[in-house]
Coordinates of C-alpha atoms and ligand atoms in Angstrom, one line a residue:
Chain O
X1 CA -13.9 -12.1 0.1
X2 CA -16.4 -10.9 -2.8
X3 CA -15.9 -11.2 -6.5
X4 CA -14.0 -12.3 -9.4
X5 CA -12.1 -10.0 -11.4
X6 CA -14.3 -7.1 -12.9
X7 CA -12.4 -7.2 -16.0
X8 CA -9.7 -9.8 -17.3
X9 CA -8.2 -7.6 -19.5
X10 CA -4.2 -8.4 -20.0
X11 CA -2.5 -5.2 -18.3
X12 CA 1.4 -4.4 -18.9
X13 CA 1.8 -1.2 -16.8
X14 CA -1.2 -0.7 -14.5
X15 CA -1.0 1.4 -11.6
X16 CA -2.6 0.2 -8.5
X17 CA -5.1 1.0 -6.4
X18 CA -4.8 0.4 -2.8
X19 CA -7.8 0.8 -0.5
X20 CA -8.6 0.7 2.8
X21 CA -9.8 -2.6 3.2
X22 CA -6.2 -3.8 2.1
X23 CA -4.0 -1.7 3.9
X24 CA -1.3 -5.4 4.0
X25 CA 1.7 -6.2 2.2
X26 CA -0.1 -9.1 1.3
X27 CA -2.6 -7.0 -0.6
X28 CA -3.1 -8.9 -3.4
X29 CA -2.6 -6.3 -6.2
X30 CA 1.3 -5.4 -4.3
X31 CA 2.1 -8.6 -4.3
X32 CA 1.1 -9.6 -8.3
X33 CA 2.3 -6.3 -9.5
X34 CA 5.8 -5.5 -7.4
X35 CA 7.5 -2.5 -8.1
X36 CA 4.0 -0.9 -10.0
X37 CA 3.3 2.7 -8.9
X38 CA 0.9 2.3 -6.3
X39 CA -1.9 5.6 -4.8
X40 CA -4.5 5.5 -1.7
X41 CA -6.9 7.9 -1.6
X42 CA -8.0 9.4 1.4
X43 CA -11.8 9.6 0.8
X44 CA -12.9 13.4 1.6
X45 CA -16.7 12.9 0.9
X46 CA -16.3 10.0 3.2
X47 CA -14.0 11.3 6.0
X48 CA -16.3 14.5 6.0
X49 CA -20.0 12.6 5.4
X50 CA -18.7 10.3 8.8
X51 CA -17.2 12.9 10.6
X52 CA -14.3 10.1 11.3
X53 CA -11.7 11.1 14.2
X54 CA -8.2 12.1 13.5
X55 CA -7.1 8.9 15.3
X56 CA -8.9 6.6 12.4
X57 CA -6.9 8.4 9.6
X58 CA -3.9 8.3 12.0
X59 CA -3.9 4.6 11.8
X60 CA -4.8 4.6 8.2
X61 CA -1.4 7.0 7.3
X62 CA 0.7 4.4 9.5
X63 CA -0.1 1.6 7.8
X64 CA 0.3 3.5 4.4
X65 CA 4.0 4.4 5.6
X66 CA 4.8 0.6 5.7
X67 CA 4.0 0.2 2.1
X68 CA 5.4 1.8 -1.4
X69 CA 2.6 3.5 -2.1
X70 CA 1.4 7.5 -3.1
X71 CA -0.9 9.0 -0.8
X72 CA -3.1 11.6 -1.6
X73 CA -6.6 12.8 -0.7
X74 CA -10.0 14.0 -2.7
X75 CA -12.3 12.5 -5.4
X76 CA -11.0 8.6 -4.7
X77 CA -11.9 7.9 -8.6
X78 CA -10.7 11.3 -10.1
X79 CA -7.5 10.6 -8.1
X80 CA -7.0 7.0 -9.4
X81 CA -8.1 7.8 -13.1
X82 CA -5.2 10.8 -12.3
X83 CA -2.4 8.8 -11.3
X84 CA -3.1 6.4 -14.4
X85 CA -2.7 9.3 -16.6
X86 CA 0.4 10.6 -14.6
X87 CA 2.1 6.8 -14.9
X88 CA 0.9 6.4 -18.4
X89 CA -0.9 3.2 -17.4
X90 CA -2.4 0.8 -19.8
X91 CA -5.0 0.1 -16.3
X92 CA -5.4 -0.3 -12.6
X93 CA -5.2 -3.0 -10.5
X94 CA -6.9 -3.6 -7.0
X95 CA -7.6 -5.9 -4.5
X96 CA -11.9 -7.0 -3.6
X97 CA -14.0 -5.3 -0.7
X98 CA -17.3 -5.9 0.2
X99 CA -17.9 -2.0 1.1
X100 CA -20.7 -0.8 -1.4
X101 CA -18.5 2.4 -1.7
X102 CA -16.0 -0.1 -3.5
X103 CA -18.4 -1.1 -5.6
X104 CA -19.2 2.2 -6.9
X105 CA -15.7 3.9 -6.7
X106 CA -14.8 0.9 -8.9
X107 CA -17.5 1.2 -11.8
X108 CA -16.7 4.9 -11.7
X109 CA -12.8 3.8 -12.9
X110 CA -13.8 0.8 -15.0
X111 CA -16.0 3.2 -17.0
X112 CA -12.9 5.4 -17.5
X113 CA -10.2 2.8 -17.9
X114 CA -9.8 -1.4 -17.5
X115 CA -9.7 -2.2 -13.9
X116 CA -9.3 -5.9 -12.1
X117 CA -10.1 -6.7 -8.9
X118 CA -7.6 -9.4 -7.5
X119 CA -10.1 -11.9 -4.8
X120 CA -8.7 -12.0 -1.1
X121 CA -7.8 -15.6 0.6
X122 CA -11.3 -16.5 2.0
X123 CA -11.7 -16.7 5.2
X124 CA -14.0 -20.8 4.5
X125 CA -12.6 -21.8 1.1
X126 CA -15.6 -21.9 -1.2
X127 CA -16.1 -25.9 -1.1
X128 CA -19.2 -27.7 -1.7
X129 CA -21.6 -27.8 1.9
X130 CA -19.8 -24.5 2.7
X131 CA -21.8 -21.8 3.9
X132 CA -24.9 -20.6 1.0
X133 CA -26.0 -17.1 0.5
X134 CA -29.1 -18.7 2.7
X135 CA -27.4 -19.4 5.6
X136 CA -26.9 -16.1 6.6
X137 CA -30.1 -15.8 8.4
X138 CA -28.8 -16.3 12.0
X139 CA -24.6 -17.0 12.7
X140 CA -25.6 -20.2 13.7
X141 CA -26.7 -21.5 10.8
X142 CA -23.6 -20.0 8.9
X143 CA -21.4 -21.4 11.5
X144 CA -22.8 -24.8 11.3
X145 CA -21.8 -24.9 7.9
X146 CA -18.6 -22.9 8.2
X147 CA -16.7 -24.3 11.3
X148 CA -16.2 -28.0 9.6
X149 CA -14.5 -26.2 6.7
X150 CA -12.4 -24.0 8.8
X151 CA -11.2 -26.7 11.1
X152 CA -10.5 -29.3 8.2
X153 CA -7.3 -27.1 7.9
X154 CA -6.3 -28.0 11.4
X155 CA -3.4 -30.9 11.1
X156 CA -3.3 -31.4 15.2
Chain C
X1 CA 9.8 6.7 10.7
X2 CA 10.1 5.1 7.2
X3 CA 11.4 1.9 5.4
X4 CA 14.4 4.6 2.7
X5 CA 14.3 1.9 -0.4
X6 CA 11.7 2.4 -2.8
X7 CA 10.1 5.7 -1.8
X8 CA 7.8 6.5 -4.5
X9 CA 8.6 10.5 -5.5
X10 CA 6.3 13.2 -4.7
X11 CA 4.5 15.1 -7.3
X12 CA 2.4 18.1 -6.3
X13 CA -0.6 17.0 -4.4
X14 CA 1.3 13.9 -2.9
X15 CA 0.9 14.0 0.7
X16 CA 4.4 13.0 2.6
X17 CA 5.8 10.0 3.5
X18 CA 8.7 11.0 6.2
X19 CA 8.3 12.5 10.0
X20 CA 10.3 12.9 12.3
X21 CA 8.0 11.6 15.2
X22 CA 4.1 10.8 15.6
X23 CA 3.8 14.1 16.8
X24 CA 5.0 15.6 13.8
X25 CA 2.2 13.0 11.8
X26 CA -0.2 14.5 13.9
X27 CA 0.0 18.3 13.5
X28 CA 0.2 17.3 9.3
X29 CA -3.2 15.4 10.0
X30 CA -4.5 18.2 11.6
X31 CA -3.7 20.9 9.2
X32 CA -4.9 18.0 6.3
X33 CA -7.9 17.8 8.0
X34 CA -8.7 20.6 10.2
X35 CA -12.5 19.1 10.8
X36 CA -11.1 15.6 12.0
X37 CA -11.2 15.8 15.8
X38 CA -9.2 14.6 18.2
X39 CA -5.4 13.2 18.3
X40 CA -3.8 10.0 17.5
X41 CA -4.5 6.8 19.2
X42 CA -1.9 5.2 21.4
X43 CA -2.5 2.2 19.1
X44 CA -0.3 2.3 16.3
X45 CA -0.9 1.2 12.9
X46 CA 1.1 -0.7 10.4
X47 CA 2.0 -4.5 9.7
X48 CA 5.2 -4.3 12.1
X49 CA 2.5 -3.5 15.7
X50 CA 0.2 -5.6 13.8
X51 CA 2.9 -8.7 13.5
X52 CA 3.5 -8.1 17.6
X53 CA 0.2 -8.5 18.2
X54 CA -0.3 -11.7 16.3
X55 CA 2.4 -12.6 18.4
X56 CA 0.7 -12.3 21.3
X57 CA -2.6 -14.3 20.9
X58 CA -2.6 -17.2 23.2
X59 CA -6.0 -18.9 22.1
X60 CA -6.1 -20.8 25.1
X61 CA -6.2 -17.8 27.9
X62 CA -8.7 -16.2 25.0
X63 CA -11.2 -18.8 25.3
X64 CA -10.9 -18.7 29.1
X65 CA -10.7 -15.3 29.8
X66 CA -11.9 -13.3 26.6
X67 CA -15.0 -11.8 28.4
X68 CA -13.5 -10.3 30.7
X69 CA -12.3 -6.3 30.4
X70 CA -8.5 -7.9 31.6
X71 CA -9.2 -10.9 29.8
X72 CA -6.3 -12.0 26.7
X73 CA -8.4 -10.7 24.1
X74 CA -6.2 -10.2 20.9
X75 CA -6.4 -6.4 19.8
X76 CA -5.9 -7.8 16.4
X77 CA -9.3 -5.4 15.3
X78 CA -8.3 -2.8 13.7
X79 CA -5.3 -4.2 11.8
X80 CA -8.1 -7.4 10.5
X81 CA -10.2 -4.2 9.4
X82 CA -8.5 -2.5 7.1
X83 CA -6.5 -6.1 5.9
X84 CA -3.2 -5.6 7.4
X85 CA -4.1 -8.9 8.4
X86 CA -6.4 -11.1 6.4
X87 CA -8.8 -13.0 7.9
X88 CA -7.7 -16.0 6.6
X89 CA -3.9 -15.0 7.4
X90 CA -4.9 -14.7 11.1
X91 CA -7.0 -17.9 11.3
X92 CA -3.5 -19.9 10.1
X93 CA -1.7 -18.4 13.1
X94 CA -4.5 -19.4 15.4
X95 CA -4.6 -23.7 14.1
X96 CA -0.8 -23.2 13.4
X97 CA -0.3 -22.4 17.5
X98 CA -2.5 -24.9 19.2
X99 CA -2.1 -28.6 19.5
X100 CA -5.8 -29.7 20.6
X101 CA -8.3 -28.3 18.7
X102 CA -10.1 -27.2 22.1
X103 CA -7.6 -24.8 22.7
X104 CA -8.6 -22.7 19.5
X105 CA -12.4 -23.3 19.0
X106 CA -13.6 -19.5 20.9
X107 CA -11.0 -17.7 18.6
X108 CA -12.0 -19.1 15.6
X109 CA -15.3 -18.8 15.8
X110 CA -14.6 -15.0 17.0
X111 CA -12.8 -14.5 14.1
X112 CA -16.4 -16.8 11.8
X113 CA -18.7 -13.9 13.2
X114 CA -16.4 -11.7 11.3
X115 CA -16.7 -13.9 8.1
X116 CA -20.4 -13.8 9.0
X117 CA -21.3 -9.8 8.9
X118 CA -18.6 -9.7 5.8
X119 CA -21.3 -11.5 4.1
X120 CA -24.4 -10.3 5.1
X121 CA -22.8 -6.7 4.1
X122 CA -22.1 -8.0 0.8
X123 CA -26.0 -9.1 0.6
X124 CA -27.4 -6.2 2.3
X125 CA -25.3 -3.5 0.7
X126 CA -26.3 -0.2 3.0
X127 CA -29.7 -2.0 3.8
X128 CA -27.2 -2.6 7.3
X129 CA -28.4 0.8 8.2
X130 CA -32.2 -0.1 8.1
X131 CA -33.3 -2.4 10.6
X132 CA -33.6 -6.1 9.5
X133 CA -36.9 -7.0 11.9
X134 CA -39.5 -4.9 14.2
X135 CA -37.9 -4.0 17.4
X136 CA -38.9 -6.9 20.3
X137 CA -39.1 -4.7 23.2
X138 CA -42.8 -2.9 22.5
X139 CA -42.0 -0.1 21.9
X140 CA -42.0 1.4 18.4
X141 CA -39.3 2.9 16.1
X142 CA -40.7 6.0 16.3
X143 CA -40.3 6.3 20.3
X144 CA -36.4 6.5 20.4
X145 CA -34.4 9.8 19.7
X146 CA -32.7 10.1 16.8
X147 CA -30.1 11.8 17.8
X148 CA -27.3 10.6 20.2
X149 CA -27.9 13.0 23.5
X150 CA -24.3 15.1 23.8
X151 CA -24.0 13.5 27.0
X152 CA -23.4 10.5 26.1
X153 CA -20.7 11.4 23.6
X154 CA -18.9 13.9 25.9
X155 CA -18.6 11.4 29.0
X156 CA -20.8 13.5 31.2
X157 CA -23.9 11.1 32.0
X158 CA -23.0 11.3 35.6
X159 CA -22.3 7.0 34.9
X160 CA -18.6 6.1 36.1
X161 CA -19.1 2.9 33.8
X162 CA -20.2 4.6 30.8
X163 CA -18.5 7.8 31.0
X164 CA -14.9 5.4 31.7
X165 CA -15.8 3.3 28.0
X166 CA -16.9 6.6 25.9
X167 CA -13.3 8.2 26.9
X168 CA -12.0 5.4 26.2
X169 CA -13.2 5.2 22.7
X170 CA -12.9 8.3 22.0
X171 CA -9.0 8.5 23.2
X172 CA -8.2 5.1 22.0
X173 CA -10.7 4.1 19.3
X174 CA -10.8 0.7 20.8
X175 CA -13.0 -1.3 23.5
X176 CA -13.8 -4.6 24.5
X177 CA -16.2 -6.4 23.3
X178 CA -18.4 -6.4 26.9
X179 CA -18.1 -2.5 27.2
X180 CA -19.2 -2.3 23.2
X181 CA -22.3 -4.2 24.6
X182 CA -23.2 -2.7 27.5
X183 CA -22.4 1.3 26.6
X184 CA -24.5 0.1 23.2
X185 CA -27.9 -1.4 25.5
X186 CA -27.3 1.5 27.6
X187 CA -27.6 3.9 24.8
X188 CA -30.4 2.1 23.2
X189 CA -32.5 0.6 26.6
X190 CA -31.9 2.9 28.9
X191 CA -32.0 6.1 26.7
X192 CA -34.1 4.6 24.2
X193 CA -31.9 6.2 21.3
X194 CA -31.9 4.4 17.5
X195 CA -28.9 2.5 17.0
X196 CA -28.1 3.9 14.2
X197 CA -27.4 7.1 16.0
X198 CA -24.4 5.0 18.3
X199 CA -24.0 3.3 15.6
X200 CA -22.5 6.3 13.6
X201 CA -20.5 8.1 16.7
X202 CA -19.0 4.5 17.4
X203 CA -17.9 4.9 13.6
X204 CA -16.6 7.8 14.5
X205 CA -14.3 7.0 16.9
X206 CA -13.5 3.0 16.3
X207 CA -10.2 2.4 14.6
X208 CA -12.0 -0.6 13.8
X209 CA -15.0 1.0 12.7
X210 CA -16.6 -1.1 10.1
X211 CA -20.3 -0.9 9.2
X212 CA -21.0 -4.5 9.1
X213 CA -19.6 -5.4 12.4
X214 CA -20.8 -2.4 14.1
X215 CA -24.3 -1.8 12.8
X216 CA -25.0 -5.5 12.8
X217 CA -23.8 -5.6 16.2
X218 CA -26.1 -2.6 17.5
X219 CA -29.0 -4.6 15.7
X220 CA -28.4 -6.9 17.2
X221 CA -28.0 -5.2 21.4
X222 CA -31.7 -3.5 20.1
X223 CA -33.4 -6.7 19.0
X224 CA -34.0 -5.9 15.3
X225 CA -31.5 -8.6 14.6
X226 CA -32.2 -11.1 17.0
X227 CA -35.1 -12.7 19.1
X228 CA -34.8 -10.7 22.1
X229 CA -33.1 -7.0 23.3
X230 CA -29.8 -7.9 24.7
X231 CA -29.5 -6.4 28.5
X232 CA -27.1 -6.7 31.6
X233 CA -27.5 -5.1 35.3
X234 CA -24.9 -4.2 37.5
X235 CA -24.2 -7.7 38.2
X236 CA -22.9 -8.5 35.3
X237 CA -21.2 -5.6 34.6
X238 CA -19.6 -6.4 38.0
X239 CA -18.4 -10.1 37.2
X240 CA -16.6 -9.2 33.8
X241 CA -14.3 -6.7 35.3
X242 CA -16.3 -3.3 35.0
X243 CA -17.3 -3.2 38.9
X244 CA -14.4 -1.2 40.0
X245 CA -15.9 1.7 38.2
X246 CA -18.6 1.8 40.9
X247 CA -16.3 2.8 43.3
X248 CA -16.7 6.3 43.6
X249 CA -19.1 6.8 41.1
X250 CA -21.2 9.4 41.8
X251 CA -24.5 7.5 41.0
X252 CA -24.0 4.3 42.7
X253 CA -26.5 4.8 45.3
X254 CA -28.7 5.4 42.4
X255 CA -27.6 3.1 39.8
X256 CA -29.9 2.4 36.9
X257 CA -28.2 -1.3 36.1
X258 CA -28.6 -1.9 39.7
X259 CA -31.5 -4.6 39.5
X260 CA -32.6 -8.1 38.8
X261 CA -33.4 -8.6 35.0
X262 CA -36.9 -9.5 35.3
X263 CA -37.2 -5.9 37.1
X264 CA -35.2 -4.3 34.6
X265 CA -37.4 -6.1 31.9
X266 CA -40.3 -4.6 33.5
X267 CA -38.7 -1.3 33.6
X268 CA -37.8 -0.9 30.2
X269 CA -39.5 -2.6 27.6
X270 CA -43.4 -2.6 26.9
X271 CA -43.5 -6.3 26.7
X272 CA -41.4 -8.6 29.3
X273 CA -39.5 -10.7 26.5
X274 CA -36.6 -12.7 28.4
X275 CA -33.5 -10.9 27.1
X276 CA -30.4 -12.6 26.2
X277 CA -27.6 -12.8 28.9
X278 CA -23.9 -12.9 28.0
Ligands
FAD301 C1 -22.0 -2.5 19.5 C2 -20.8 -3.2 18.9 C3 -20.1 -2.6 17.9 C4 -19.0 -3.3 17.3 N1 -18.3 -2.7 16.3 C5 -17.3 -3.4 15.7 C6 -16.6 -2.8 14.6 O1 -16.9 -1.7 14.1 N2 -15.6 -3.5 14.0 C7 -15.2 -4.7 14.5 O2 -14.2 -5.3 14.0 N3 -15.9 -5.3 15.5 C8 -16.9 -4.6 16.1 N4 -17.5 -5.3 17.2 C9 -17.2 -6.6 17.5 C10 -16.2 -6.8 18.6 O3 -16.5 -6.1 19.8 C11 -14.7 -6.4 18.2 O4 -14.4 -7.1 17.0 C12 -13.7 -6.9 19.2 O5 -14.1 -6.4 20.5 C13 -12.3 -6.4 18.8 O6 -11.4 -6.6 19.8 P1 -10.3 -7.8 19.6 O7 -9.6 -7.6 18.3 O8 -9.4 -7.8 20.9 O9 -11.3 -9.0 19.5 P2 -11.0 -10.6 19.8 O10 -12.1 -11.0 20.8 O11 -9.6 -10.8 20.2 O12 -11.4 -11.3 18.5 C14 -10.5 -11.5 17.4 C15 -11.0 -11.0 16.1 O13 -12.2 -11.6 15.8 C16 -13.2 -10.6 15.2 N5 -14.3 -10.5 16.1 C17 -14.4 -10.8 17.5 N6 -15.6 -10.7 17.9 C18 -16.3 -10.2 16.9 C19 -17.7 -9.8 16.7 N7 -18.6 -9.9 17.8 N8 -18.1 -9.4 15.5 C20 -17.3 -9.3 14.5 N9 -16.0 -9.7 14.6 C21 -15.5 -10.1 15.8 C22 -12.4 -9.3 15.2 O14 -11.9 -9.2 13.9 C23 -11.3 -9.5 16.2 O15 -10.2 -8.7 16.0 C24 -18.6 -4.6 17.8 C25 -19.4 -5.2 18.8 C26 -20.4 -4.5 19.4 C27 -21.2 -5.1 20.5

């Protein structure tokens, strides 16, 4: 959805970092990296700062128990950078989110260790006439732009 | 409840991976996070109840029906949130289903309006939690509450309607997309509370809570994202499946959606803009 890789550092045994955003087995980072030792994170600063309901982290630790992953909760980066050390990692992996908290949860690990953020399958492949950071004034604008891209992909 | 193969081993800290039922995840949720209210949803999470919802969808019905409170709407929300599903995974499914391209156009460009507050997050950043224009209904910022009156949140307004779609988001964490709309004008119109104040307590609760589609959303129900103050009466509320809650609700003699829209313009905005009908 956002961004290329942070870094392109070459990675032999990187852990992975699996986030909310990209709670699939299609997560991008699961599927490059099978078999890597894999954490989520449950955010406390978020989860107390929203006051979120048990029902939203209910859902969260469901779709966690689909996938091979370590769950733990606290300081998301702290955690991460932990479960590098623990693994002996040579970096982490992860998969992009548009959440600003992503953003800075990620430059918090890249300052520590190499991180790459693996892109998500765009929703309108990024084509020329495809939808431009101005066209995001009103949907309609960004649909007129969008839809014929979206529905080339229709074979009817 | 869990797939035995590769199990990752717990180390100290590690929170587990194995209950014996989704009561026994609950009571380990609530002793993780003692401030966390509430209990689980009845909607489950994890690819395999987000693969039998995907099964579901039948774009056609959608586009017919979608809003409507019984209408085939797809529940796919909360799994597209937090990318059990990608977007782009779901939109396949949808053109690989349909033969005419009629047949799919509503659900796709459902699932664009996604795409579209994706982006405008990614531009914004948390400018989604300031408001992107002046408010068009005449009254200014300043005027609405700031804080979310309890009655609201706790069910007890006294509105069948309302009080039905705040239990049901707080037992479920989902609504439709009509009751999103009309408890969110209702908050904002009729109680002349900020949005950013349902907003947050729709966060809260939402299993698909996600800032972009939700503030955006309220923006756009209080006018400082679009042209005009989006408003429904009793009507309307009526017609898309919500009427049976006036049946025995204590304040239908006295309803406050009960009313044309040019009198419900007059009644609560300080201009008459023409609001947006849906
Ligand atoms: C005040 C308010 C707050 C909202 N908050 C959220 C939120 O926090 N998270 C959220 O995902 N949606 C939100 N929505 C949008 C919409 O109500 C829900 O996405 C939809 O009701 C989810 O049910 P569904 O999966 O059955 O949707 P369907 O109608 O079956 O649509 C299929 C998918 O398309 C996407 N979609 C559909 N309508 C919208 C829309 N208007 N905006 C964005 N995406 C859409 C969703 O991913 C949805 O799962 C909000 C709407 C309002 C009016």
């Amino acid at each position: 959805m956002t961004a290329a890789p942070m870094t392109a550092t070459p990675m032999n045994s990187p852990i992975l970092w699996i986030h909310g955003a990209a709670l699939g087995p299609a997560n991008p980072a699961l599927v490059a990296w099978p078999g890597r030792p894999a954490v989520f994170v449950f955010d406390d600063a978020l989860i107390a700062g929203s006051a979120l309901s048990l029902k939203r982290l209910g859902f969260l630790y469901e779709c966690l128990l689909e996938l091979p992953v370590t769950i733990r909760r606290g300081d998301v980066a702290s955690e991460v950078l932990a479960f590098a050390a623990r693994h002996q990692a040579d970096g982490v992996v992860t998969t992009a989110a548009v959440d600003p908290r992503f953003r800075q949860l990620g430059q918090a690990i890249a300052a520590r260790v190499p991180l790459t953020v693996l892109p998500v399958e765009p929703f309108v492949a990024p084509e020329a006439g495809g939808p431009q950071p101005g066209d995001l004034g009103r949907f309609s604008r960004y649909w007129r732009r969008a839809e014929p891209l979206v529905w080339q992909r229709f074979k009817g | 409840m869990q797939s035995g193969d590769s199990l990752p081993e717990l180390a100290p800290g590690d929170l587990p991976r194995q209950f014996t039922s989704r009561a026994a995840l609950q009571q380990h949720l609530q002793q993780l996070f003692p401030s966390a209210s509430g209990a689980l949803s009845p909607i489950v999470g994890g690819w395999a109840a987000a693969q039998e919802r995907l099964a579901a969808v039948d774009p056609g019905a959608y586009g017919r029906s979608r809003n409507h409170l019984a209408g085939a709407v797809t529940h796919l929300s909360p799994y597209i949130r937090h990318g059990v599903l990608g977007l782009a995974a779901v939109r396949d499914a949808v053109l690989g289903r349909i033969t005419r391209r009629p047949e799919g156009e509503k659900l796709v460009n459902e699932l664009g309006w996604r795409d579209y507050w994706q982006r405008l997050w990614g531009q914004l950043g948390d400018g989604i939690w300031d408001d992107q224009e002046p408010l068009k209904t005449g009254h200014p910022a300043s005027s609405y509450a700031s804080e979310l009156p309890a009655d609201i949140a706790g069910g007890s307004t006294g509105l069948a309607c309302m009080d039905a779609f705040a239990a049901e988001l707080r037992a479920t964490g989902w609504l439709h997309n009509h009751a999103r709309m009309w408890l969110a004008a209702y908050v904002v119109h009729w109680r002349r509370v900020r949005w950013q104040a349902g907003a947050r307590w729709f966060l809260q609760h939402l299993l698909d809570g996600d800032p972009a589609s939700n503030n955006l959303s309220w923006q756009w129900v209080a006018s400082s994202f679009s042209h005009k103050p989006y408003l429904f009466n009793r009507a309307n509320l009526e017609r898309f499946g919500a009427g049976h809650h006036c049946q025995g609700c204590p304040a239908a003699r006295r309803c406050p959606f009960d009313a044309s829209y040019e009198a419900l313009e007059q009644r609560l905005f300080a201009v008459t803009p023409t609001p947006r009908r849906r």
